[in-house]
CSV table of C-alpha atoms in Angstrom, one decimal:
chain,number,residue,atom,x,y,z
A,1,MET,CA,-65.8,64.7,-80.1
A,2,LYS,CA,-69.4,66.1,-79.2
A,3,ILE,CA,-71.5,63.2,-81.4
A,4,CYS,CA,-75.4,63.5,-81.7
A,5,TYR,CA,-77.1,60.7,-83.3
A,6,VAL,CA,-80.4,61.0,-83.8
A,7,VAL,CA,-83.5,57.9,-84.3
A,8,PRO,CA,-86.6,57.6,-84.5
A,9,ALA,CA,-87.4,55.2,-81.4
A,10,ILE,CA,-85.4,53.2,-79.3
A,11,VAL,CA,-86.7,49.9,-80.6
A,12,ASN,CA,-85.4,46.5,-81.2
A,13,LYS,CA,-84.9,47.0,-85.0
A,14,ALA,CA,-81.8,46.4,-86.5
A,15,PRO,CA,-80.5,50.2,-87.5
A,16,ILE,CA,-81.5,51.1,-84.0
A,17,LEU,CA,-78.9,48.2,-82.7
A,18,VAL,CA,-76.5,49.3,-85.0
A,19,VAL,CA,-76.8,53.3,-83.5
A,20,LEU,CA,-76.7,51.4,-80.3
A,21,GLN,CA,-73.1,49.5,-80.7
A,22,LEU,CA,-71.7,52.9,-82.0
A,23,CYS,CA,-72.6,54.8,-79.1
A,24,GLU,CA,-71.0,52.1,-76.9
A,25,GLN,CA,-67.9,52.1,-79.3
A,26,MET,CA,-67.7,55.6,-78.9
A,27,LEU,CA,-67.7,55.7,-75.7
A,28,LEU,CA,-64.9,53.4,-75.2
A,29,LYS,CA,-63.4,55.5,-77.5
A,30,GLY,CA,-63.5,58.7,-75.1
A,31,HIS,CA,-66.1,60.5,-77.2
A,32,ASP,CA,-68.9,62.7,-75.7
A,33,VAL,CA,-72.5,60.6,-76.7
A,34,THR,CA,-76.1,61.9,-77.1
A,35,VAL,CA,-79.0,60.1,-79.0
A,36,LEU,CA,-82.0,62.6,-79.3
A,37,TYR,CA,-85.1,60.1,-80.0
A,38,PHE,CA,-88.7,60.6,-80.8
A,39,ASP,CA,-91.1,58.0,-79.7
A,40,GLU,CA,-92.2,57.4,-76.2
A,41,ARG,CA,-92.1,53.7,-76.4
A,42,VAL,CA,-88.9,52.3,-75.3
A,43,GLU,CA,-88.1,48.3,-76.2
A,44,ILE,CA,-83.8,48.6,-75.6
A,45,GLU,CA,-82.0,49.2,-72.1
A,46,LEU,CA,-80.4,52.7,-72.4
A,47,LEU,CA,-76.9,52.6,-72.4
A,48,ALA,CA,-74.9,53.5,-69.3
A,49,GLY,CA,-72.7,57.2,-70.3
A,50,VAL,CA,-75.0,58.0,-73.0
A,51,SER,CA,-77.2,61.0,-72.8
A,52,PHE,CA,-80.6,60.0,-73.9
A,53,GLU,CA,-82.5,63.2,-74.9
A,54,ARG,CA,-86.4,63.0,-75.8
A,55,VAL,CA,-87.4,65.5,-78.2
A,56,GLY,CA,-90.5,66.7,-80.0
A,57,PHE,CA,-90.8,65.9,-83.9
A,58,TYR,CA,-91.8,69.2,-84.8
A,59,ARG,CA,-90.1,71.3,-82.3
A,60,THR,CA,-86.8,73.6,-83.3
A,61,PHE,CA,-83.5,72.3,-82.0
A,62,ASP,CA,-80.2,73.5,-82.0
A,63,PHE,CA,-77.4,71.0,-83.1
A,64,SER,CA,-74.7,73.5,-82.4
A,65,ILE,CA,-72.9,72.2,-79.4
A,66,TYR,CA,-72.2,69.1,-81.2
A,67,ASP,CA,-69.2,68.4,-83.8
A,68,VAL,CA,-71.4,65.7,-85.5
A,69,VAL,CA,-75.0,65.2,-86.1
A,70,HIS,CA,-75.5,61.5,-87.3
A,71,SER,CA,-79.1,60.7,-88.0
A,72,HIS,CA,-81.0,57.4,-89.0
A,73,LEU,CA,-84.3,56.5,-90.9
A,74,LEU,CA,-87.1,59.3,-92.9
A,75,ARG,CA,-88.1,61.1,-89.7
A,76,ALA,CA,-84.4,61.5,-88.3
A,77,ASP,CA,-83.0,62.7,-91.3
A,78,ALA,CA,-86.1,64.8,-92.1
A,79,PHE,CA,-85.7,66.7,-88.3
A,80,VAL,CA,-82.3,67.4,-89.2
A,81,PHE,CA,-83.5,68.8,-92.3
A,82,ARG,CA,-85.5,71.6,-90.6
A,83,ASN,CA,-82.7,72.2,-88.0
A,84,LYS,CA,-79.9,72.1,-89.8
A,85,SER,CA,-78.0,75.6,-89.0
A,86,LEU,CA,-77.2,77.3,-92.8
A,87,PHE,CA,-73.8,78.2,-90.7
A,88,GLY,CA,-70.9,76.8,-88.5
A,89,LYS,CA,-68.6,73.9,-88.1
A,90,VAL,CA,-71.4,70.9,-87.3
A,91,ARG,CA,-71.4,68.0,-89.6
A,92,TYR,CA,-73.8,66.1,-90.7
A,93,VAL,CA,-74.3,62.6,-91.6
A,94,SER,CA,-77.1,60.2,-92.5
A,95,THR,CA,-76.6,56.4,-92.8
A,96,LEU,CA,-78.9,54.8,-95.7
A,97,HIS,CA,-80.2,51.2,-94.3
A,98,ASN,CA,-82.0,49.7,-96.9
A,99,TYR,CA,-82.7,50.4,-100.7
A,100,VAL,CA,-85.2,53.1,-100.5
A,101,GLU,CA,-87.3,53.0,-103.4
A,102,ARG,CA,-87.4,49.1,-103.4
A,103,GLU,CA,-88.4,49.0,-99.4
A,104,LEU,CA,-91.0,51.6,-99.6
A,105,TYR,CA,-92.6,49.6,-102.8
A,106,PHE,CA,-92.5,46.1,-100.6
A,107,HIS,CA,-94.1,47.5,-97.5
A,108,TYR,CA,-96.6,49.9,-99.0
A,109,ASN,CA,-97.0,50.5,-102.5
A,110,LYS,CA,-96.0,52.4,-105.6
A,111,PHE,CA,-97.7,55.6,-105.2
A,112,VAL,CA,-95.9,55.3,-101.3
A,113,SER,CA,-92.4,54.9,-102.8
A,114,PHE,CA,-92.7,57.1,-105.1
A,115,VAL,CA,-93.4,60.4,-103.0
A,116,PHE,CA,-91.7,59.0,-99.7
A,117,SER,CA,-88.5,58.5,-102.0
A,118,PHE,CA,-88.7,61.8,-103.0
A,119,ILE,CA,-89.2,63.4,-99.7
A,120,TRP,CA,-86.1,61.4,-98.2
A,121,ASN,CA,-84.2,62.0,-101.3
A,122,VAL,CA,-84.4,66.0,-100.6
A,123,CYS,CA,-83.9,65.3,-97.0
A,124,TRP,CA,-80.6,64.3,-97.6
A,125,LEU,CA,-79.4,67.4,-99.4
A,126,ARG,CA,-78.4,69.0,-96.2
A,127,HIS,CA,-76.1,66.2,-95.0
A,128,ASN,CA,-72.2,66.4,-95.4
A,129,ARG,CA,-72.2,62.6,-96.4
A,130,LEU,CA,-74.5,59.7,-96.8
A,131,VAL,CA,-73.3,56.5,-95.6
A,132,VAL,CA,-74.4,53.1,-97.6
A,133,LEU,CA,-74.0,49.4,-95.7
A,134,SER,CA,-72.5,48.0,-99.4
A,135,GLU,CA,-70.5,48.3,-102.6
A,136,ASP,CA,-73.7,47.6,-104.1
A,137,ALA,CA,-75.9,50.3,-102.1
A,138,VAL,CA,-73.1,52.7,-103.5
A,139,LYS,CA,-73.4,51.6,-107.1
A,140,TYR,CA,-77.6,52.3,-106.5
A,141,TYR,CA,-77.4,55.4,-104.6
A,142,SER,CA,-74.9,56.8,-107.0
A,143,ARG,CA,-77.6,56.8,-109.4
A,144,PHE,CA,-80.7,57.5,-107.1
A,145,SER,CA,-79.6,60.2,-104.7
A,146,TYR,CA,-79.5,63.8,-105.2
A,147,ASN,CA,-76.9,63.9,-103.1
A,148,LYS,CA,-73.8,62.1,-104.3
A,149,LYS,CA,-71.4,62.3,-101.1
A,150,ILE,CA,-71.7,58.6,-100.5
A,151,THR,CA,-69.4,56.0,-98.6
A,152,ARG,CA,-69.3,52.5,-97.6
A,153,VAL,CA,-69.3,51.1,-94.2
A,154,TYR,CA,-70.1,48.2,-93.5
A,155,ASN,CA,-72.3,47.4,-90.3
A,156,GLY,CA,-70.7,46.0,-87.1
A,157,ARG,CA,-72.5,43.6,-84.4
A,158,ASP,CA,-71.4,42.2,-81.0
A,159,VAL,CA,-73.4,39.7,-79.4
A,160,VAL,CA,-73.4,38.3,-76.1
A,161,ILE,CA,-74.6,35.1,-75.5
A,162,ASN,CA,-76.9,34.2,-72.9
A,163,TYR,CA,-79.7,31.7,-73.5
A,164,GLY,CA,-80.9,32.0,-70.1
A,165,LEU,CA,-82.9,34.8,-71.5
A,166,ILE,CA,-85.1,33.1,-73.5
A,167,GLU,CA,-88.7,32.5,-72.1
A,168,ASP,CA,-89.7,29.5,-71.1
A,169,TRP,CA,-92.7,29.4,-73.1
A,170,CYS,CA,-91.0,30.6,-76.1
A,171,ALA,CA,-88.3,27.7,-75.8
A,172,THR,CA,-91.1,24.9,-74.8
A,173,GLU,CA,-92.7,25.8,-78.5
A,174,ILE,CA,-89.5,25.6,-80.6
A,175,SER,CA,-88.6,22.4,-78.9
A,176,ALA,CA,-91.5,20.9,-79.1
A,177,LEU,CA,-91.5,21.4,-82.9
A,178,LYS,CA,-87.7,20.3,-83.3
A,179,ALA,CA,-88.3,17.1,-81.4
A,180,CYS,CA,-91.1,16.2,-84.3
A,181,VAL,CA,-88.2,16.8,-87.3
A,182,ASP,CA,-85.4,16.2,-88.7
A,183,VAL,CA,-84.0,19.7,-89.9
A,184,LEU,CA,-85.0,22.5,-87.7
A,185,LEU,CA,-84.5,26.0,-90.1
A,186,GLY,CA,-85.1,29.2,-88.1
A,187,THR,CA,-85.7,33.0,-89.0
A,188,TYR,CA,-86.4,36.7,-87.5
A,189,CYS,CA,-87.2,39.5,-89.0
A,190,VAL,CA,-90.0,42.4,-89.4
A,191,LEU,CA,-92.4,39.9,-91.3
A,192,THR,CA,-92.4,42.2,-95.0
A,193,ALA,CA,-93.1,40.5,-99.2
A,194,THR,CA,-89.6,41.7,-98.9
A,195,LYS,CA,-88.4,39.2,-96.1
A,196,GLY,CA,-89.2,36.8,-98.5
A,197,VAL,CA,-90.5,33.7,-95.5
A,198,ASP,CA,-93.2,32.8,-97.7
A,199,GLN,CA,-90.0,30.8,-99.6
A,200,LEU,CA,-89.7,28.5,-96.6
A,201,ILE,CA,-93.3,28.2,-95.9
A,202,ARG,CA,-93.2,26.8,-99.7
A,203,LEU,CA,-90.5,24.6,-98.7
A,204,LEU,CA,-92.3,22.5,-96.2
A,205,SER,CA,-94.2,21.4,-98.5
A,206,GLU,CA,-91.9,20.4,-100.7
A,207,ASN,CA,-89.8,18.7,-98.1
A,208,ALA,CA,-91.0,17.2,-94.7
A,209,ARG,CA,-88.3,16.5,-92.9
A,210,VAL,CA,-88.2,20.5,-92.8
A,211,GLY,CA,-89.6,22.1,-89.7
A,212,LEU,CA,-89.7,26.5,-89.3
A,213,VAL,CA,-89.8,28.5,-86.6
A,214,VAL,CA,-90.5,32.4,-87.5
A,215,ILE,CA,-90.2,34.8,-84.9
A,216,GLY,CA,-91.1,38.5,-85.6
A,217,ASP,CA,-94.4,40.4,-86.3
A,218,GLY,CA,-95.2,42.8,-89.1
A,219,PRO,CA,-97.9,43.3,-92.0
A,220,ALA,CA,-97.1,40.2,-93.8
A,221,LYS,CA,-97.7,38.0,-90.7
A,222,LYS,CA,-101.4,36.9,-90.8
A,223,SER,CA,-101.0,36.1,-94.8
A,224,LEU,CA,-97.5,34.1,-94.0
A,225,GLN,CA,-99.9,32.1,-91.5
A,226,GLU,CA,-102.4,31.5,-93.8
A,227,LEU,CA,-100.4,30.1,-96.2
A,228,SER,CA,-98.5,27.5,-93.8
A,229,VAL,CA,-102.5,26.3,-93.5
A,230,THR,CA,-103.3,26.4,-96.7
A,231,LEU,CA,-100.2,24.6,-97.7
A,232,GLY,CA,-101.3,21.9,-94.8
A,233,VAL,CA,-97.8,22.6,-92.8
A,234,ASP,CA,-99.2,24.7,-90.3
A,235,ASN,CA,-98.3,21.3,-87.9
A,236,ARG,CA,-94.3,22.1,-88.5
A,237,CYS,CA,-94.3,25.8,-88.5
A,238,VAL,CA,-94.3,27.8,-85.4
A,239,PHE,CA,-95.2,31.6,-85.2
A,240,ILE,CA,-93.1,33.5,-82.4
A,241,PRO,CA,-94.2,37.1,-81.7
A,242,SER,CA,-91.1,39.2,-82.0
A,243,VAL,CA,-89.0,39.4,-78.6
A,244,PRO,CA,-86.2,40.9,-77.3
A,245,TYR,CA,-84.0,37.6,-77.3
A,246,ALA,CA,-84.8,36.7,-80.4
A,247,HIS,CA,-80.9,35.7,-81.6
A,248,GLN,CA,-80.5,33.8,-78.6
A,249,CYS,CA,-83.0,31.4,-79.8
A,250,ASN,CA,-80.2,30.4,-82.6
A,251,ILE,CA,-79.3,27.6,-80.0
A,252,PHE,CA,-82.3,25.6,-81.2
A,253,PHE,CA,-82.0,25.7,-85.0
A,254,ASP,CA,-79.6,23.4,-87.4
A,255,VAL,CA,-79.7,26.4,-89.9
A,256,PHE,CA,-80.9,29.9,-90.1
A,257,ALA,CA,-82.6,31.0,-93.2
A,258,MET,CA,-82.2,34.6,-94.5
A,259,PRO,CA,-84.4,34.4,-97.5
A,260,SER,CA,-84.7,38.2,-98.4
A,261,ARG,CA,-85.8,39.3,-101.7
A,262,ALA,CA,-83.7,42.5,-101.0
A,263,GLU,CA,-81.4,43.9,-97.8
A,264,GLY,CA,-80.4,46.4,-96.9
A,265,PHE,CA,-77.3,44.5,-94.8
A,266,GLY,CA,-78.9,41.9,-93.0
A,267,LEU,CA,-77.6,42.2,-89.2
A,268,ALA,CA,-79.3,39.3,-88.6
A,269,LEU,CA,-77.2,37.3,-90.6
A,270,ILE,CA,-74.6,38.6,-88.6
A,271,GLU,CA,-75.8,37.6,-84.9
A,272,ALA,CA,-76.7,34.0,-86.6
A,273,ALA,CA,-73.0,34.2,-88.2
A,274,LEU,CA,-71.6,35.1,-84.2
A,275,HIS,CA,-73.8,31.6,-82.7
A,276,SER,CA,-72.0,29.5,-85.2
A,277,LYS,CA,-75.0,28.9,-86.9
A,278,LYS,CA,-74.9,27.0,-90.6
A,279,ILE,CA,-76.6,29.4,-92.8
A,280,VAL,CA,-78.7,29.8,-96.1
A,281,CYS,CA,-79.7,33.0,-97.8
A,282,SER,CA,-81.0,34.0,-101.1
A,283,ASP,CA,-78.6,35.1,-104.0
A,284,ILE,CA,-78.7,38.5,-103.7
A,285,PRO,CA,-75.9,41.0,-104.4
A,286,ILE,CA,-75.9,42.2,-100.7
A,287,PHE,CA,-75.0,38.4,-99.2
A,288,ARG,CA,-72.5,37.6,-102.2
A,289,GLU,CA,-70.7,40.5,-100.8
A,290,LEU,CA,-70.7,39.5,-97.4
A,291,PHE,CA,-70.2,36.0,-97.5
A,292,THR,CA,-68.5,33.5,-100.0
A,293,GLU,CA,-69.7,30.2,-100.2
A,294,GLU,CA,-67.2,28.5,-98.3
A,295,ALA,CA,-69.3,30.5,-95.3
A,296,VAL,CA,-72.8,30.0,-96.7
A,297,CYS,CA,-75.4,28.2,-99.1
A,298,PHE,CA,-76.7,30.3,-101.6
A,299,PHE,CA,-80.4,29.6,-103.1
A,300,LYS,CA,-82.1,31.2,-106.0
A,301,VAL,CA,-84.9,33.6,-104.8
A,302,ASP,CA,-88.4,32.4,-105.4
A,303,ASP,CA,-86.8,29.0,-106.3
A,304,VAL,CA,-88.1,26.6,-103.7
A,305,PRO,CA,-86.2,23.3,-105.4
A,306,SER,CA,-83.2,25.8,-105.4
A,307,LEU,CA,-83.9,26.7,-101.6
A,308,ASN,CA,-84.2,22.7,-100.7
A,309,ALA,CA,-81.0,21.8,-102.0
A,310,ALA,CA,-79.0,24.7,-100.3
A,311,VAL,CA,-80.5,23.9,-96.8
A,312,MET,CA,-79.9,20.0,-97.6
A,313,LYS,CA,-76.2,20.9,-98.9
A,314,CYS,CA,-75.7,23.2,-95.7
A,315,VAL,CA,-77.1,20.1,-93.0
A,316,ALA,CA,-74.6,18.2,-95.1
A,317,ASP,CA,-71.5,20.0,-94.6
A,318,GLU,CA,-70.1,20.7,-90.9
A,319,SER,CA,-67.6,23.4,-91.9
A,320,LYS,CA,-69.5,26.0,-92.3
A,321,ALA,CA,-70.4,26.7,-89.1
A,322,ALA,CA,-67.0,27.5,-87.9
A,323,ALA,CA,-66.4,29.5,-91.1
A,324,VAL,CA,-68.8,32.1,-91.3
A,325,LEU,CA,-68.4,32.8,-87.5
A,326,LYS,CA,-64.5,33.7,-88.5
A,327,VAL,CA,-65.8,36.0,-91.2
A,328,ALA,CA,-68.3,37.7,-88.9
A,329,ARG,CA,-65.5,38.2,-86.5
A,330,GLU,CA,-62.9,39.4,-88.1
A,331,ARG,CA,-64.9,42.2,-90.8
A,332,TYR,CA,-68.6,43.1,-88.9
A,333,SER,CA,-67.4,43.7,-85.3
A,334,SER,CA,-69.1,46.7,-83.9
A,335,SER,CA,-65.3,48.2,-83.2
A,336,ALA,CA,-64.3,47.7,-86.9
A,337,MET,CA,-67.5,49.7,-88.2
A,338,ALA,CA,-66.8,52.4,-85.6
A,339,SER,CA,-63.6,53.1,-86.3
A,340,SER,CA,-64.5,53.0,-90.2
A,341,TYR,CA,-67.3,55.7,-88.8
A,342,LEU,CA,-64.8,57.9,-87.0
A,343,MET,CA,-62.7,58.1,-90.3
A,344,VAL,CA,-66.1,59.1,-92.0
A,345,TYR,CA,-66.7,61.9,-89.0
A,346,GLU,CA,-62.7,63.3,-88.9
A,347,GLY,CA,-62.5,63.7,-92.7
A,348,LEU,CA,-65.6,66.0,-92.7
A,349,GLN,CA,-64.1,68.1,-89.7
A,350,ARG,CA,-60.8,68.3,-92.0
A,351,ASP,CA,-63.0,69.4,-94.9
């Protein structure tokens, strides 16, 4: 099978990491794989055996040589919308990595959310199948999407554990904080209001035993740094810029925290699980679907006492790390994800 993946850029963000894992697995299964991307910036090493081609977003492109074209994120979906032939045997798939209206609202504002949710929705009309990441997302998009051809495939992730990749300056900063606190929380993400990192900073003002490492950049970073100063906890809160080895830093954390107010899937959660970390996460539908209370500790969103109780419970429970690792390996591997996508691709070719 000739498969073409379309992405905006080759950057160190969860949707792109998922695509690269898919590429790797499809190669292993004997398929011919191409990745089209628009932006010049490349942050991740390109996979051997995969054909990477940079194309202009506004150019015309002929997809007819492929069996399946699989796009990810708005610009890629729009590119497919403009270039899809009305005839031919090519099948088009899009993966919806978030809850569009909610994500755009938190990241920008209500007006942007309304306009671009509509545009994105129209783009999906030309796809043969939409893939979402959870049963909760199936329910959401069954109401929201104009295209009702929706299937669920869980994301998959494999990690190569190599703590030697962590640069000295980063290890030094985190280690210095770890030596000063009883419990070190860690998180990494694109810093937006949706990610809920402010809750972790507020926790520091309630529990003097806890320190926090925040890895990442984004529009909320400055306000989060200012909040730590305002609350007088900046001496127990270290901000590290986005680094390609962020998941390796789990080695330092006593507990990995995922305090999202909304989330499409939460790939960092799977990465932390594969590092056998104790995990605290917000009590939202996607996380409840992925893990049970036997594996992780949940807390109520925007409820600092609940968060504090979850952290302390997690620290005390030595069974959590092994339990979450077992679930991640069994349910959320890249091989399992690729097998599910192959079923989608093959089903479309039979239609």
